[in-house]
mmCIF file of C-alpha atoms and ligand atoms in Angstrom:
data_model
loop_
_atom_site.group_PDB
_atom_site.id
_atom_site.type_symbol
_atom_site.label_atom_id
_atom_site.label_comp_id
_atom_site.label_asym_id
_atom_site.label_seq_id
_atom_site.Cartn_x
_atom_site.Cartn_y
_atom_site.Cartn_z
ATOM 1 C CA MET A 1 157.726 26.385 119.359
ATOM 2 C CA PRO A 2 154.220 25.659 118.114
ATOM 3 C CA PHE A 3 151.859 25.181 121.154
ATOM 4 C CA PRO A 4 149.755 21.957 120.994
ATOM 5 C CA ASP A 5 146.285 22.726 119.590
ATOM 6 C CA SER A 6 143.650 20.954 117.493
ATOM 7 C CA ASP A 7 146.034 20.754 114.567
ATOM 8 C CA VAL A 8 149.458 20.595 116.515
ATOM 9 C CA THR A 9 150.162 17.459 118.521
ATOM 10 C CA VAL A 10 152.594 17.172 121.467
ATOM 11 C CA ALA A 11 154.795 15.101 119.158
ATOM 12 C CA ASP A 12 154.731 18.012 116.626
ATOM 13 C CA SER A 13 155.725 20.582 119.262
ATOM 14 C CA LEU A 14 158.659 18.393 120.464
ATOM 15 C CA LYS A 15 159.695 17.595 116.902
ATOM 16 C CA MET A 16 160.033 21.300 116.301
ATOM 17 C CA LEU A 17 161.998 21.747 119.518
ATOM 18 C CA HIS A 18 164.405 18.995 118.445
ATOM 19 C CA PHE A 19 164.677 20.653 115.015
ATOM 20 C CA LEU A 20 165.639 23.926 116.705
ATOM 21 C CA PHE A 21 168.221 22.105 118.712
ATOM 22 C CA ALA A 22 169.673 20.582 115.510
ATOM 23 C CA ALA A 23 169.422 23.583 113.233
ATOM 24 C CA ASP A 24 169.589 26.766 115.284
ATOM 25 C CA ILE A 25 170.898 26.349 118.770
ATOM 26 C CA ALA A 26 172.536 23.399 120.577
ATOM 27 C CA PRO A 27 170.724 22.453 123.702
ATOM 28 C CA THR A 28 173.898 23.122 125.728
ATOM 29 C CA GLN A 29 173.622 26.804 124.766
ATOM 30 C CA VAL A 30 169.971 27.074 125.849
ATOM 31 C CA ALA A 31 169.635 28.784 129.313
ATOM 32 C CA ALA A 32 165.875 28.195 129.736
ATOM 33 C CA ILE A 33 162.623 27.034 128.299
ATOM 34 C CA ILE A 34 159.700 29.179 129.234
ATOM 35 C CA ILE A 35 156.149 27.937 128.977
ATOM 36 C CA GLU A 36 152.742 29.046 130.186
ATOM 37 C CA PRO A 37 150.923 26.115 131.792
ATOM 38 C CA VAL A 38 147.749 27.650 130.537
ATOM 39 C CA GLN A 39 148.302 30.151 127.764
ATOM 40 C CA GLY A 40 146.859 33.607 128.426
ATOM 41 C CA GLU A 41 147.080 35.824 125.331
ATOM 42 C CA GLY A 42 147.437 32.714 123.156
ATOM 43 C CA GLY A 43 143.833 31.608 123.882
ATOM 44 C CA PHE A 44 143.687 29.858 127.206
ATOM 45 C CA ARG A 45 145.137 26.675 125.723
ATOM 46 C CA VAL A 46 146.210 24.220 128.413
ATOM 47 C CA ALA A 47 149.709 22.789 128.090
ATOM 48 C CA PRO A 48 149.269 18.959 127.904
ATOM 49 C CA THR A 49 150.872 17.179 130.924
ATOM 50 C CA ALA A 50 152.763 14.958 128.440
ATOM 51 C CA LEU A 51 154.422 18.041 126.873
ATOM 52 C CA LEU A 52 155.364 19.477 130.330
ATOM 53 C CA LYS A 53 156.786 16.132 131.464
ATOM 54 C CA GLU A 54 158.798 15.774 128.277
ATOM 55 C CA LEU A 55 160.172 19.330 128.609
ATOM 56 C CA ARG A 56 161.221 18.640 132.158
ATOM 57 C CA GLN A 57 163.060 15.583 131.008
ATOM 58 C CA ILE A 58 164.756 17.451 128.103
ATOM 59 C CA CYS A 59 165.727 20.237 130.468
ATOM 60 C CA ASP A 60 167.136 17.794 133.056
ATOM 61 C CA GLU A 61 169.113 16.070 130.302
ATOM 62 C CA HIS A 62 170.694 19.232 128.999
ATOM 63 C CA GLY A 63 170.962 21.405 132.170
ATOM 64 C CA ILE A 64 168.248 23.821 130.844
ATOM 65 C CA LYS A 65 166.138 25.572 133.360
ATOM 66 C CA LEU A 66 162.320 25.063 133.056
ATOM 67 C CA ILE A 67 160.428 28.335 133.671
ATOM 68 C CA ALA A 68 156.675 28.298 134.236
ATOM 69 C CA ASP A 69 155.157 31.674 133.321
ATOM 70 C CA GLU A 70 152.245 31.919 135.778
ATOM 71 C CA VAL A 71 151.644 35.586 135.351
ATOM 72 C CA GLN A 72 148.126 34.936 134.207
ATOM 73 C CA SER A 73 147.529 31.327 135.464
ATOM 74 C CA GLY A 74 148.978 31.679 138.996
ATOM 75 C CA PHE A 75 147.362 32.360 142.395
ATOM 76 C CA ALA A 76 144.369 30.189 142.421
ATOM 77 C CA ARG A 77 142.894 31.120 139.058
ATOM 78 C CA THR A 78 143.109 27.468 137.669
ATOM 79 C CA GLY A 79 141.817 25.902 140.888
ATOM 80 C CA LYS A 80 145.339 25.247 142.142
ATOM 81 C CA MET A 81 147.764 27.844 143.533
ATOM 82 C CA PHE A 82 149.813 27.465 140.248
ATOM 83 C CA GLY A 83 148.674 26.092 136.866
ATOM 84 C CA ILE A 84 151.653 23.814 136.505
ATOM 85 C CA GLU A 85 150.614 21.889 139.689
ATOM 86 C CA HIS A 86 147.976 20.225 137.541
ATOM 87 C CA SER A 87 150.707 18.359 135.696
ATOM 88 C CA GLY A 88 152.808 17.426 138.721
ATOM 89 C CA VAL A 89 155.836 18.806 136.938
ATOM 90 C CA GLU A 90 158.180 20.935 139.002
ATOM 91 C CA PRO A 91 159.667 23.939 137.276
ATOM 92 C CA ASP A 92 162.988 25.609 138.249
ATOM 93 C CA LEU A 93 161.552 29.136 138.210
ATOM 94 C CA VAL A 94 158.041 30.537 138.219
ATOM 95 C CA SER A 95 157.198 34.093 137.076
ATOM 96 C CA VAL A 96 154.260 35.649 138.861
ATOM 97 C CA ALA A 97 152.280 38.992 138.725
ATOM 98 C CA LYS A 98 148.574 40.082 138.145
ATOM 99 C CA SER A 99 146.418 38.110 140.661
ATOM 100 C CA LEU A 100 149.276 38.244 143.258
ATOM 101 C CA GLY A 101 148.636 41.945 143.798
ATOM 102 C CA GLY A 102 144.870 41.954 143.800
ATOM 103 C CA GLY A 103 144.939 44.910 141.528
ATOM 104 C CA LEU A 104 148.172 46.514 142.793
ATOM 105 C CA PRO A 105 151.174 46.379 140.517
ATOM 106 C CA ILE A 106 153.602 43.665 141.622
ATOM 107 C CA SER A 107 155.450 40.920 139.928
ATOM 108 C CA GLY A 108 157.947 38.327 141.109
ATOM 109 C CA VAL A 109 160.051 35.343 140.504
ATOM 110 C CA ILE A 110 159.811 32.155 142.655
ATOM 111 C CA GLY A 111 162.439 29.527 142.356
ATOM 112 C CA ARG A 112 164.494 26.768 143.778
ATOM 113 C CA ALA A 113 166.730 28.027 146.601
ATOM 114 C CA ASP A 114 170.043 27.176 144.862
ATOM 115 C CA LEU A 115 168.920 29.250 141.829
ATOM 116 C CA MET A 116 167.513 32.234 143.733
ATOM 117 C CA ASP A 117 170.472 32.366 146.146
ATOM 118 C CA SER A 118 172.928 32.317 143.243
ATOM 119 C CA VAL A 119 172.157 36.015 142.763
ATOM 120 C CA PRO A 120 174.122 38.186 145.193
ATOM 121 C CA PRO A 121 172.221 40.678 147.385
ATOM 122 C CA GLY A 122 171.123 43.599 145.229
ATOM 123 C CA GLY A 123 171.715 41.555 142.121
ATOM 124 C CA LEU A 124 167.974 41.139 141.396
ATOM 125 C CA GLY A 125 166.727 44.645 141.396
ATOM 126 C CA GLY A 126 164.384 47.152 139.729
ATOM 127 C CA THR A 127 163.113 50.635 140.219
ATOM 128 C CA TYR A 128 159.937 49.342 141.966
ATOM 129 C CA ALA A 129 161.312 46.223 143.541
ATOM 130 C CA GLY A 130 159.963 45.646 146.997
ATOM 131 C CA ALA A 131 157.424 48.577 146.813
ATOM 132 C CA PRO A 132 155.932 48.205 150.268
ATOM 133 C CA LEU A 133 152.313 48.968 149.476
ATOM 134 C CA ALA A 134 152.228 46.375 146.677
ATOM 135 C CA CYS A 135 153.958 43.834 148.995
ATOM 136 C CA ALA A 136 151.410 44.492 151.736
ATOM 137 C CA ALA A 137 148.560 43.936 149.156
ATOM 138 C CA ALA A 138 150.258 40.705 147.899
ATOM 139 C CA LEU A 139 150.477 39.393 151.548
ATOM 140 C CA ALA A 140 146.831 40.214 152.010
ATOM 141 C CA VAL A 141 145.909 38.409 148.820
ATOM 142 C CA LEU A 142 147.733 35.306 150.106
ATOM 143 C CA ASP A 143 145.627 35.458 153.258
ATOM 144 C CA VAL A 144 142.395 35.850 151.370
ATOM 145 C CA ILE A 145 143.225 32.871 149.036
ATOM 146 C CA GLU A 146 143.637 30.718 152.132
ATOM 147 C CA GLU A 147 140.843 32.206 154.358
ATOM 148 C CA ASP A 148 138.237 32.379 151.601
ATOM 149 C CA ASN A 149 139.259 28.947 150.109
ATOM 150 C CA LEU A 150 139.751 30.468 146.752
ATOM 151 C CA LEU A 151 141.153 27.207 145.260
ATOM 152 C CA ASP A 152 137.688 25.614 145.817
ATOM 153 C CA ARG A 153 135.973 28.817 144.816
ATOM 154 C CA ALA A 154 137.878 28.836 141.480
ATOM 155 C CA ASN A 155 136.741 25.319 140.783
ATOM 156 C CA ALA A 156 133.107 26.033 141.682
ATOM 157 C CA MET A 157 133.223 29.169 139.565
ATOM 158 C CA GLY A 158 134.773 27.214 136.685
ATOM 159 C CA ASP A 159 131.956 24.538 136.909
ATOM 160 C CA ARG A 160 129.350 27.404 136.721
ATOM 161 C CA LEU A 161 131.076 29.016 133.772
ATOM 162 C CA ARG A 162 131.549 25.750 131.886
ATOM 163 C CA ALA A 163 127.938 24.755 132.356
ATOM 164 C CA ARG A 164 126.720 28.083 131.011
ATOM 165 C CA ILE A 165 129.032 28.058 128.027
ATOM 166 C CA GLU A 166 128.177 24.484 127.201
ATOM 167 C CA GLY A 167 124.437 25.621 127.136
ATOM 168 C CA TRP A 168 125.351 28.398 124.640
ATOM 169 C CA HIS A 169 127.311 25.967 122.469
ATOM 170 C CA LYS A 170 124.123 23.976 122.003
ATOM 171 C CA ARG A 171 121.968 26.857 121.142
ATOM 172 C CA THR A 172 121.307 27.790 117.529
ATOM 173 C CA ASP A 173 119.613 31.086 118.359
ATOM 174 C CA LEU A 174 122.882 32.520 119.578
ATOM 175 C CA LEU A 175 126.196 33.472 117.903
ATOM 176 C CA PRO A 176 127.877 30.057 117.430
ATOM 177 C CA VAL A 177 130.365 29.386 120.237
ATOM 178 C CA SER A 178 132.757 26.554 121.018
ATOM 179 C CA MET A 179 132.688 24.337 124.085
ATOM 180 C CA PRO A 180 134.545 26.017 127.030
ATOM 181 C CA ARG A 181 138.205 25.527 127.463
ATOM 182 C CA GLY A 182 140.574 25.994 130.359
ATOM 183 C CA LEU A 183 141.259 25.017 133.980
ATOM 184 C CA GLY A 184 139.439 26.054 137.150
ATOM 185 C CA ALA A 185 138.080 29.560 136.691
ATOM 186 C CA MET A 186 140.497 30.211 133.755
ATOM 187 C CA ILE A 187 137.872 29.642 131.093
ATOM 188 C CA ALA A 188 137.494 30.825 127.508
ATOM 189 C CA PHE A 189 135.296 30.053 124.498
ATOM 190 C CA ASP A 190 135.728 30.771 120.803
ATOM 191 C CA ILE A 191 133.259 32.492 118.479
ATOM 192 C CA LEU A 192 132.853 30.081 115.493
ATOM 193 C CA GLU A 193 132.084 30.617 111.887
ATOM 194 C CA SER A 194 128.919 28.664 112.076
ATOM 195 C CA HIS A 195 126.900 26.254 114.182
ATOM 196 C CA GLY A 196 128.387 22.817 114.071
ATOM 197 C CA SER A 197 131.777 24.111 112.791
ATOM 198 C CA THR A 198 135.033 24.317 114.775
ATOM 199 C CA GLU A 199 136.427 27.062 112.629
ATOM 200 C CA GLN A 200 137.131 30.273 114.670
ATOM 201 C CA ARG A 201 135.544 33.469 113.432
ATOM 202 C CA ALA A 202 138.634 35.717 113.100
ATOM 203 C CA GLY A 203 138.253 39.115 114.829
ATOM 204 C CA ALA A 204 134.850 38.330 116.262
ATOM 205 C CA ALA A 205 135.908 38.496 119.927
ATOM 206 C CA GLY A 206 136.948 42.155 119.763
ATOM 207 C CA LYS A 207 133.496 43.209 118.425
ATOM 208 C CA LEU A 208 131.840 41.203 121.176
ATOM 209 C CA CYS A 209 134.007 43.029 123.794
ATOM 210 C CA THR A 210 132.902 46.435 122.399
ATOM 211 C CA LEU A 211 129.290 45.436 122.607
ATOM 212 C CA ALA A 212 129.832 44.071 126.206
ATOM 213 C CA CYS A 213 131.520 47.357 127.184
ATOM 214 C CA GLU A 214 128.535 49.276 126.057
ATOM 215 C CA LYS A 215 126.474 47.281 128.454
ATOM 216 C CA GLY A 216 128.860 47.891 131.273
ATOM 217 C CA LEU A 217 130.673 44.499 131.136
ATOM 218 C CA ILE A 218 134.393 44.312 130.748
ATOM 219 C CA LEU A 219 135.360 41.320 128.662
ATOM 220 C CA LEU A 220 138.773 40.441 127.220
ATOM 221 C CA ALA A 221 139.558 38.836 123.860
ATOM 222 C CA CYS A 222 142.631 36.600 123.242
ATOM 223 C CA GLY A 223 143.792 33.957 120.873
ATOM 224 C CA VAL A 224 145.877 34.339 117.716
ATOM 225 C CA LYS A 225 142.750 34.772 115.522
ATOM 226 C CA GLY A 226 141.072 37.272 117.909
ATOM 227 C CA ALA A 227 138.096 34.848 118.150
ATOM 228 C CA THR A 228 138.403 33.931 121.810
ATOM 229 C CA ILE A 229 136.577 35.448 124.852
ATOM 230 C CA ARG A 230 138.348 34.809 128.099
ATOM 231 C CA ILE A 231 136.526 35.166 131.404
ATOM 232 C CA LEU A 232 138.533 36.306 134.217
ATOM 233 C CA THR A 233 136.148 37.183 136.928
ATOM 234 C CA PRO A 234 137.644 38.013 140.285
ATOM 235 C CA LEU A 235 137.533 34.880 142.405
ATOM 236 C CA THR A 236 135.937 36.865 145.233
ATOM 237 C CA ALA A 237 132.921 37.743 143.116
ATOM 238 C CA SER A 238 129.593 36.314 144.271
ATOM 239 C CA ASP A 239 127.533 33.834 142.095
ATOM 240 C CA ALA A 240 124.925 36.520 141.630
ATOM 241 C CA LEU A 241 127.524 38.920 140.181
ATOM 242 C CA LEU A 242 128.961 36.156 138.058
ATOM 243 C CA ASP A 243 125.472 35.252 136.755
ATOM 244 C CA GLU A 244 124.746 38.957 135.944
ATOM 245 C CA GLY A 245 127.833 39.088 133.754
ATOM 246 C CA LEU A 246 126.988 35.703 132.065
ATOM 247 C CA ASP A 247 123.409 36.966 131.454
ATOM 248 C CA LEU A 248 124.881 39.989 129.690
ATOM 249 C CA ILE A 249 127.164 37.830 127.529
ATOM 250 C CA GLU A 250 124.106 35.638 126.570
ATOM 251 C CA GLN A 251 122.169 38.709 125.731
ATOM 252 C CA ILE A 252 125.023 40.015 123.428
ATOM 253 C CA LEU A 253 125.385 36.608 121.738
ATOM 254 C CA SER A 254 121.693 36.678 121.118
ATOM 255 C CA GLU A 255 121.651 40.239 119.709
ATOM 256 C CA ALA A 256 124.802 39.516 117.576
ATOM 257 C CA ALA A 257 123.144 36.453 116.133
ATOM 258 C CA LYS A 258 120.170 38.531 114.954
ATOM 259 C CA ALA A 259 122.295 41.448 113.653
HETATM 260 C C1 LIG B 1 151.442 35.111 130.749
HETATM 261 C C2 LIG B 1 152.105 36.484 130.750
HETATM 262 N N1 LIG B 1 153.391 36.592 130.964
HETATM 263 C C3 LIG B 1 154.023 37.796 131.026
HETATM 264 C C4 LIG B 1 153.262 38.930 130.905
HETATM 265 C C5 LIG B 1 153.908 40.244 130.906
HETATM 266 O O1 LIG B 1 153.933 40.690 132.238
HETATM 267 P P1 LIG B 1 154.529 42.080 132.580
HETATM 268 O O2 LIG B 1 153.481 43.155 132.091
HETATM 269 O O3 LIG B 1 154.596 42.083 134.015
HETATM 270 O O4 LIG B 1 155.802 42.215 131.868
HETATM 271 C C6 LIG B 1 151.905 38.817 130.672
HETATM 272 C C7 LIG B 1 151.041 40.060 130.532
HETATM 273 O O5 LIG B 1 149.889 40.049 130.124
HETATM 274 C C8 LIG B 1 151.224 37.582 130.627
HETATM 275 O O6 LIG B 1 149.906 37.447 130.474
#
């Protein structure tokens, strides 16, 4: 389904879903609809609440399970424990990983008891399922999220990131960048074709990541055009460390503008 964006409305997305139901698969044959509340690889695009609410209704109507993929947006990153909480919509299942382990490899599925308990003991398995070290790390992560108030920290970090990116957006001596996008500390910006344009500069983010790496800063690109830089600083990083990274990005945007 096309994800809502500048040129795709919620109505367009839903129209396509109904088209799929009519032309390809009857809704009674659909087991689940999976959506990222905030897209990760897709460019940190936030799923509009109206879309999530409508999907919930469609799922309820046809007995389809709604799955929130929170692998990237989960565990405080968006300023709430899970990204979908911003919409008030309750999914049936939630997939989790990444931040849950604080660096150790762990993933999981959270769901309504009736669904989770429908699997017999041993029915949900895997080679590394229940790996004790990763489970201990995940339990520690949950403690740190609570003890260090990482939900508040994600929001404060997001405000800091947004303010800085908004400043870059206004400057004509830097590589042209968009306004920030995202929720909480899950923030991204696009490299644009020119100042004042909204056209993304295809492939520009990868080049910026390479330049950042040379300066000792790890950045990640995303988005279908490879023009988006996503900032995924650990929520436990200090403001000083965050600012050091942002200063480096600004330096790179300045050097790239002159190149
Ligand atoms: C939103 C999202 N879902 C799923 C995955 C895949 O997760 P895994 O590597 O655990 O299969 C990723 C990986 O980057 C992701 O970002």
